[in-house]
Coordinates of C-alpha atoms and ligand atoms in Angstrom, one line a residue:
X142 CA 0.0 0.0 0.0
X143 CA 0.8 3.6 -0.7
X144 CA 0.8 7.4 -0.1
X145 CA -0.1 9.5 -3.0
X146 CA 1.5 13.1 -2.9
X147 CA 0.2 16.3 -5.1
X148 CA 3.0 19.0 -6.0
X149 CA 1.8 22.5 -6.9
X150 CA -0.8 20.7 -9.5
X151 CA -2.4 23.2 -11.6
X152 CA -4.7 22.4 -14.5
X153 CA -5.5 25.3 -17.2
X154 CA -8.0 25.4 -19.9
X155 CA -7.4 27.9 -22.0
X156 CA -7.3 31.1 -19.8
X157 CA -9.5 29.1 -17.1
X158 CA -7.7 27.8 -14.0
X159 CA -9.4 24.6 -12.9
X160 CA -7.4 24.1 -10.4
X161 CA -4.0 25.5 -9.4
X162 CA -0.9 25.0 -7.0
X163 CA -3.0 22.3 -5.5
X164 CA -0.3 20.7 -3.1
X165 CA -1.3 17.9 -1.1
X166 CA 0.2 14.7 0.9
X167 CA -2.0 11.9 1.4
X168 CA -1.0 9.4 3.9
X169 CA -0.7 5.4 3.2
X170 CA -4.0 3.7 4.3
X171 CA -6.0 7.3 4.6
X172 CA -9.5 7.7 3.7
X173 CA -9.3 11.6 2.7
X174 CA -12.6 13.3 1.0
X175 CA -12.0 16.2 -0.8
X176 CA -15.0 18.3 -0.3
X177 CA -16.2 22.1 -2.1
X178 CA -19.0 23.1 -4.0
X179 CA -19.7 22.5 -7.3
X180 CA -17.2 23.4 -10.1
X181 CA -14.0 23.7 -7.4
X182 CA -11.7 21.7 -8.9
X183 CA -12.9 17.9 -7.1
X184 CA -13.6 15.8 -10.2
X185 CA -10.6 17.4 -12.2
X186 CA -8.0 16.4 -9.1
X187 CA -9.2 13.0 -8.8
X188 CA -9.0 12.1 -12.3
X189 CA -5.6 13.8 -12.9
X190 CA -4.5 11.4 -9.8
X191 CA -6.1 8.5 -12.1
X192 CA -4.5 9.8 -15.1
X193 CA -7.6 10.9 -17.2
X194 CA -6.5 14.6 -17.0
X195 CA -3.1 15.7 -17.5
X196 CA -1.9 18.7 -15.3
X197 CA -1.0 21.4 -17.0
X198 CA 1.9 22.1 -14.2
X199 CA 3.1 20.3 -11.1
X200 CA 3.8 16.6 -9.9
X201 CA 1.8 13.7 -9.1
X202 CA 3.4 10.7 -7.3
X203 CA 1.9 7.3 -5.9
X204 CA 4.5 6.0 -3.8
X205 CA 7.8 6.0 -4.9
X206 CA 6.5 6.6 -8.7
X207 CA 6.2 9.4 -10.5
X208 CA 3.0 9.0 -12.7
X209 CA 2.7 12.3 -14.0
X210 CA 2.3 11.4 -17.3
X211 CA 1.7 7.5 -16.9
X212 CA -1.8 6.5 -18.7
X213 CA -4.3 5.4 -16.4
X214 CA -3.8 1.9 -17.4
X215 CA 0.0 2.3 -15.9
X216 CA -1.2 3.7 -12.0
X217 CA -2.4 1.3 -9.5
X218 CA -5.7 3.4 -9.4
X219 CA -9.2 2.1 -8.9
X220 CA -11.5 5.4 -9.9
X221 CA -15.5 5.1 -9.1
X222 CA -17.4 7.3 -11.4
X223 CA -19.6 9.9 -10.0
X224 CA -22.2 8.5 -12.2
X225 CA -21.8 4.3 -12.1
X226 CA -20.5 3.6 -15.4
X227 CA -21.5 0.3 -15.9
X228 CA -21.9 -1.6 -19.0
X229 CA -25.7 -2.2 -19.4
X230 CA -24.9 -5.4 -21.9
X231 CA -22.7 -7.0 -19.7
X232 CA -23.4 -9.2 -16.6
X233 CA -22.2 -8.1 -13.1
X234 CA -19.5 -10.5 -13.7
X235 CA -18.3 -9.5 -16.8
X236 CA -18.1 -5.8 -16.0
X237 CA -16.1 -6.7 -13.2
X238 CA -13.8 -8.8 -15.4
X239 CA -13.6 -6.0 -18.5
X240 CA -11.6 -3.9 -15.7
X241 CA -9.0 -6.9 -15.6
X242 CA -8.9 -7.6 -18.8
X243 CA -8.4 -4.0 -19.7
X244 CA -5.1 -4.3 -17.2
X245 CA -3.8 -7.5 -19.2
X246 CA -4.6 -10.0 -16.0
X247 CA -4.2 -13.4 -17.4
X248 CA -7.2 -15.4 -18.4
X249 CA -6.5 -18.2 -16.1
X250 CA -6.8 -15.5 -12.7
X251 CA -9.6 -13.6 -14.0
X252 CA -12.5 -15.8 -12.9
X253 CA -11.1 -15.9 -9.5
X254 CA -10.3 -12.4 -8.9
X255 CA -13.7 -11.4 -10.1
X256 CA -15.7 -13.5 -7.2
X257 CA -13.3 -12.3 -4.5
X258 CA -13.8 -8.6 -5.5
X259 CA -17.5 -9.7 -5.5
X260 CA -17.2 -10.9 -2.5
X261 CA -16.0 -8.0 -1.1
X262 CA -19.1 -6.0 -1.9
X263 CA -21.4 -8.9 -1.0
X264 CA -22.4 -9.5 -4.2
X265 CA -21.3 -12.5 -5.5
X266 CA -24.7 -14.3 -5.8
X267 CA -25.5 -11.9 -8.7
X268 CA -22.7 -12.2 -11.0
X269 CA -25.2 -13.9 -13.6
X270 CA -27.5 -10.7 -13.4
X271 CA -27.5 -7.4 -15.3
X272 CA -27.0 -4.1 -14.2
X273 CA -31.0 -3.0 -15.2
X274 CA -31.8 -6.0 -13.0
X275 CA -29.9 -4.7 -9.6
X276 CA -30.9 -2.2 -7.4
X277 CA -28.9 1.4 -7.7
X278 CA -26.9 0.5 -4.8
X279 CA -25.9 -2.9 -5.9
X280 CA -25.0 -1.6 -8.9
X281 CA -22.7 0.9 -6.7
X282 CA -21.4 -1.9 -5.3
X283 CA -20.5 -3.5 -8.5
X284 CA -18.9 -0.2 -9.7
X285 CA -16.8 -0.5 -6.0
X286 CA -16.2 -4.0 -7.2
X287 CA -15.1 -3.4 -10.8
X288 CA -12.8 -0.5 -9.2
X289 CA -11.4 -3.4 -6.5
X290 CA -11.0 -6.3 -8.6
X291 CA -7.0 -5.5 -9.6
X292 CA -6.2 -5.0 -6.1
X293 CA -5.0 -0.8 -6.6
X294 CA -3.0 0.8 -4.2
X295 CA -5.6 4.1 -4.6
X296 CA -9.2 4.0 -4.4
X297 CA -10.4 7.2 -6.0
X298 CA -14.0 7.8 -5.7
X299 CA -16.1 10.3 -7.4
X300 CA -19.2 11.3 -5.4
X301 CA -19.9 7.3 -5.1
X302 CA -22.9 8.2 -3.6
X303 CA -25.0 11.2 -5.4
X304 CA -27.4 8.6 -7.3
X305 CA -28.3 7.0 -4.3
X306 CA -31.4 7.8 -1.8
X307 CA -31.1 8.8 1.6
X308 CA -31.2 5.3 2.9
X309 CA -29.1 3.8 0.0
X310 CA -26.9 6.4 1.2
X311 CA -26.4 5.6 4.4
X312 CA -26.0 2.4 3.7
X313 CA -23.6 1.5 1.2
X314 CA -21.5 4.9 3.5
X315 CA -20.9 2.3 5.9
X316 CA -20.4 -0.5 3.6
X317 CA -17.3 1.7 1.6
X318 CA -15.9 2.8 4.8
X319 CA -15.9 -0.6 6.6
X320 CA -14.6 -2.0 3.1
X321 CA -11.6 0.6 3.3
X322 CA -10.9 0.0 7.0
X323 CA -10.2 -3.3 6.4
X324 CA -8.2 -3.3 3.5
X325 CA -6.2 -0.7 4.4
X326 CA -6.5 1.1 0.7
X327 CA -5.5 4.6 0.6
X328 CA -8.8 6.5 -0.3
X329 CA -9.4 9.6 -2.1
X330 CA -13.1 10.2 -2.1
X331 CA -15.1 13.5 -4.0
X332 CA -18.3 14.9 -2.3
X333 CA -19.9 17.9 -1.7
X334 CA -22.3 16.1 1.1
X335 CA -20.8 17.4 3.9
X336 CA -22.4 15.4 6.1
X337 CA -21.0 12.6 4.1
X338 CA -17.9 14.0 4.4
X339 CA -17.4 14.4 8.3
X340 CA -18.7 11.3 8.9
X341 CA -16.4 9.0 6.3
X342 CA -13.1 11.2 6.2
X343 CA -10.4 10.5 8.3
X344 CA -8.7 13.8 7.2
X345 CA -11.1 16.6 4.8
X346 CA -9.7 19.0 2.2
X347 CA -12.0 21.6 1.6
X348 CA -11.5 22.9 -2.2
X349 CA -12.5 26.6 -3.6
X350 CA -12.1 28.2 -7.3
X351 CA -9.6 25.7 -7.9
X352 CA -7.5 26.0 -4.9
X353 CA -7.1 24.2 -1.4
X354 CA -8.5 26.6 1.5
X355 CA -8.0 24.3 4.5
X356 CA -6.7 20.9 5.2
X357 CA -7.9 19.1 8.5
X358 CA -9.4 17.1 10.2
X359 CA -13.3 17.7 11.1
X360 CA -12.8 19.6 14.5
X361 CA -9.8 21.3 12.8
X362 CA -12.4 22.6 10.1
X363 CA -15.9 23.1 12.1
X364 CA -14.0 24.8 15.4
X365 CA -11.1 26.7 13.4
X366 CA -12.0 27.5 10.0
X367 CA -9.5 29.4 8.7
X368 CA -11.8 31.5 6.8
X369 CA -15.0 33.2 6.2
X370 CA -15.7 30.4 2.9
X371 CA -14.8 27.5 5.2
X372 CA -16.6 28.7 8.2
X373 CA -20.1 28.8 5.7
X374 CA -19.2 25.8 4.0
X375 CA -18.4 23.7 6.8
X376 CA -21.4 23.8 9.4
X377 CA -23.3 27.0 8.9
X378 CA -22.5 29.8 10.8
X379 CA -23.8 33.7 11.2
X380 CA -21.6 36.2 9.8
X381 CA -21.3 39.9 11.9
X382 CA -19.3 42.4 9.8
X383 CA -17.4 45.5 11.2
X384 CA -14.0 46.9 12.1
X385 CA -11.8 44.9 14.8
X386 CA -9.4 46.3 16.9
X387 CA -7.4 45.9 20.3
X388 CA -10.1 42.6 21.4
X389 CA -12.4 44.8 20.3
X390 CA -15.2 44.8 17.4
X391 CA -17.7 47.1 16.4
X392 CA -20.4 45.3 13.9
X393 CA -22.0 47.1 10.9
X394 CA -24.8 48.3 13.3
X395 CA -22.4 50.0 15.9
X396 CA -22.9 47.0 18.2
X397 CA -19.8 46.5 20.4
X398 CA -18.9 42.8 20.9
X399 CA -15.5 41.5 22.7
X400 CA -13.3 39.1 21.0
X401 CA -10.3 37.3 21.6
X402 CA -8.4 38.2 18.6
X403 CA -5.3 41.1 17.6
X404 CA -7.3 41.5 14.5
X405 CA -7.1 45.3 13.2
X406 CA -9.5 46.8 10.5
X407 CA -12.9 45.5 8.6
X408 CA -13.2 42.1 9.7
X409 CA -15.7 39.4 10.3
X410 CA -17.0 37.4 12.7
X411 CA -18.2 33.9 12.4
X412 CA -21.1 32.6 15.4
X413 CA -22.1 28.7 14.9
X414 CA -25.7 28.4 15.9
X415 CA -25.7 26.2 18.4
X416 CA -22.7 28.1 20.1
X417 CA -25.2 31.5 20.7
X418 CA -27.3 31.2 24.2
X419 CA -30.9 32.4 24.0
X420 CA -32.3 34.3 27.0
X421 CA -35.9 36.0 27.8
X422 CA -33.3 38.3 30.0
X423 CA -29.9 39.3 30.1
X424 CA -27.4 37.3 31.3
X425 CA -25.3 38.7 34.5
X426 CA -21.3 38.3 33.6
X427 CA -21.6 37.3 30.2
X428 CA -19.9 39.3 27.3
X429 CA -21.7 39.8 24.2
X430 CA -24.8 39.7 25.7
X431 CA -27.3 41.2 23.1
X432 CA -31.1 42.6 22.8
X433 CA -32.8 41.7 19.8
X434 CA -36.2 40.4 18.5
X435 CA -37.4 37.4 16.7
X436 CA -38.1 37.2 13.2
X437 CA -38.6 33.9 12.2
X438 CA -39.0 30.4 13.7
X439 CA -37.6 27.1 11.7
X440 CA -38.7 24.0 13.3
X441 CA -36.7 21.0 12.3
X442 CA -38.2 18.6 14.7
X443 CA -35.2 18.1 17.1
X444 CA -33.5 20.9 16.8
X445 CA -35.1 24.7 15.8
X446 CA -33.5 27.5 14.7
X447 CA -34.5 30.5 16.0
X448 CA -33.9 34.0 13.9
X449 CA -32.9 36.6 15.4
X450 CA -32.3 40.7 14.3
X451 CA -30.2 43.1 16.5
X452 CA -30.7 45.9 14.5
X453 CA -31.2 47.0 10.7
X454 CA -27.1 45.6 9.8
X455 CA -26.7 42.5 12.7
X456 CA -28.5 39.1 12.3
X457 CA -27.8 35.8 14.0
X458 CA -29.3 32.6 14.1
X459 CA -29.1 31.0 17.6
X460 CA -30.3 26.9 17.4
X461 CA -31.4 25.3 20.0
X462 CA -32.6 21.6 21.4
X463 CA -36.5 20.8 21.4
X464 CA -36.9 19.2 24.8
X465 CA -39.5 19.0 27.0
X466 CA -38.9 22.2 28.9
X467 CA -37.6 24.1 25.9
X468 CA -39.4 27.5 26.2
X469 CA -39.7 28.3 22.1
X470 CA -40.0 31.7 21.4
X471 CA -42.5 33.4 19.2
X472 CA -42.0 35.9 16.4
X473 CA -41.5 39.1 17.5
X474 CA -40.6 37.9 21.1
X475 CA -37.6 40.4 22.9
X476 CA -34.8 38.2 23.8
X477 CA -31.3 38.2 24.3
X478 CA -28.4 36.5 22.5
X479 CA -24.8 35.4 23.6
X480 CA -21.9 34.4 22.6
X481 CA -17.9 33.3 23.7
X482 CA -15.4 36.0 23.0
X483 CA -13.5 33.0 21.7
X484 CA -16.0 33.0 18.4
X485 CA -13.8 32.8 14.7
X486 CA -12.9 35.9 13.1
X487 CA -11.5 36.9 9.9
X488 CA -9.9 39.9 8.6
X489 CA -12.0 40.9 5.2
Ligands
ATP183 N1 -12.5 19.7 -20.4 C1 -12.7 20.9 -19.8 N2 -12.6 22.1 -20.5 C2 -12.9 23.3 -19.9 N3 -13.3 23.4 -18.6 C3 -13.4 22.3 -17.9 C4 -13.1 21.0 -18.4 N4 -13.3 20.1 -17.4 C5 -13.7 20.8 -16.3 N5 -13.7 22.1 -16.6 C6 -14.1 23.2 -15.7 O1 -13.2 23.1 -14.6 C7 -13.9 23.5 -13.4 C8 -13.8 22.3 -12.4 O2 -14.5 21.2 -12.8 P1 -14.7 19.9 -11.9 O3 -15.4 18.9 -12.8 O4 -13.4 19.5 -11.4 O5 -15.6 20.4 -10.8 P2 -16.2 19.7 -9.5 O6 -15.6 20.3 -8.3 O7 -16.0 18.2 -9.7 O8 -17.8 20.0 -9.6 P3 -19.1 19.1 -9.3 O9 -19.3 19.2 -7.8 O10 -20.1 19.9 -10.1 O11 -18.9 17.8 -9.9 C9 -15.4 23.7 -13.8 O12 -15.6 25.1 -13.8 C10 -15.5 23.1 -15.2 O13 -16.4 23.7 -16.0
MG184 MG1 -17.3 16.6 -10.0

């Protein structure tokens, strides 16, 4: 088993930069989901780690190998397709086997290779069947398979998932991570699920326009987001502009809050929902202890999200847990909000 490393990888089309000075280490046995909205740069890294795309600049390595420029057929790459890929005229046993035979496995092994790969994904009671006859996530599985059957070194998986219902979902999640755990295959998987991502990843890099804003793990990301796109893309978060200096901040609507940051100048700061306390009074001792009044309600069943405005510039959304003592307020209530000093925030 291997590491794959990414040096400075840039792919250009034309004037467009797809992705650039993407640099990246990826550990031997690491499930690692590159995560980003859509257009970032995910699909066009994975496939330039399978070989598909060429970068325009910048080094790829698997191992101790150089594959820059080795064709696909050369890397010891399994790549999942964001959609599956299958062939519809060939049997769940044959599509496994084209892979193989694609890779110049000798006849004599293929058979063999096939059912164990099929056996992997629990499937090896519907070799005889074709893909229209399987359910969407069997036919994942045989996709998983197929990418599995020639024993890679990578597993590179392209949103695996996105066909699948919410069940499905769930489901074959566990079934790809228990399937990685055990075989120990360095994973590079493509989402922009986040809840997908948190709870598969071992390590998350969160992609924008191309380039890599944060690398970490998922407290790394959802406590410390290094900035104002990965603190909204990661978890959601409330967003209070204004000028910050000496611990101090001023929002847009002359509010004065106290943060634990040197910051100087415009500036931002970033409240998680669940982290801002809802009172019907204020608080004694507590900093950043703020009137405002409702504007909207969300229920979600467990949780609810309560709206609330400070003033005509300052808006927060404070979330909190639907028990049976949970006092919900109503729109237009008066309450007060509040919130650590030790809240994120980012110079503009
Ligand atoms: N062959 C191509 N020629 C020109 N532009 C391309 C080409 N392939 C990809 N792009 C552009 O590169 C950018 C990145 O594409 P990519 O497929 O990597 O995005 P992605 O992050 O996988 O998005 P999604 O979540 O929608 O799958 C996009 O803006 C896309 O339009
Ligand atoms: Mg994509």
């Amino acid at each position: 088993m291997t590491g794959v490393q990414l040096e400075s990888v840039c792919k250009f089309y034309g004037d467009f930069r797809a992705t650039e000075d993407v640099n990246l280490t990826i550990a031997n046995g690491e499930f690692l989901v590159l995560l980003g909205p859509s257009g970032c740069g995910k699909t066009t890294t994975l496939r330039m780690v399978a070989g598909f795309v060429e970068p325009t600049r910048g080094s790829i390595r698997i191992g101790n190998v150089d594959v820059t420029h080795l064709p696909p057929w050369k890397r010891s790459t399994g790549l999942v397709f964001q959609s599956y890929a299958l062939f519809p005229h060939l049997t769940v046993h044959q599509n496994v086997a084209f892979g193989l035979e694609m890779r110049k496995v000798p006849k004599s092994e293929i058979s063999e290779k096939v059912m164990t790969a099929l056996q992997m994904v629990r499937l090896d009671h519907l070799g005889e069947r074709y893909p229209r006859q399987l359910s969407g996530g069997q036919q994942q599985r045989v996709a998983l398979a197929r990418a599995l059957a020639f024993r890679p070194d990578v597993l590179l998986l392209d949103e695996p998932l996105s066909n699948l219902d919410a069940k499905l979902r769930h489901e074959v999640r566990v079934e790809i991570r228990n399937l990685q755990q055990r075989l120990g295959i360095t994973t590079v998987m493509v989402t922009h699920d986040q809840e997908e991502a948190l709870t598969m990843a071992d390590r998350l890099v969160v992609m924008n326009e191309g380039r890599i804003q944060q690398v970490g793990s998922q407290r790394d990301l959802y406590d410390r987001p290094q900035s104002q796109f990965v603190a909204s893309f990661v978890g959601r978060s409330s967003f209070l502009n204004g000028r910050a200096g000496g611990a101090r901040f001023v929002t847009a609507g002359g509010l004065p809050v106290v943060i634990d940051s040197r910051l100087e100048g415009e500036a931002v700061i970033a409240l998680r929902p669940e982290r801002i306390t809802l009172a019907n009074a204020p608080l004694a001792d507590t900093p950043n202890n703020l009137p405002g009044e409702v504007e909207f309600v969300s229920y979600m069943g467990n949780l609810i999200d309560v709206h609330v405005r400070l003033n005509q510039h300052d808006h927060v959304i404070a979330q909190i847990v639907n028990r049976d003592d949970t006092n919900v307020p109503a729109v237009k209530d008066r309450v007060f909000v509040s919130w650590a000093p030790s809240s994120s925030v980012f110079a503009k």
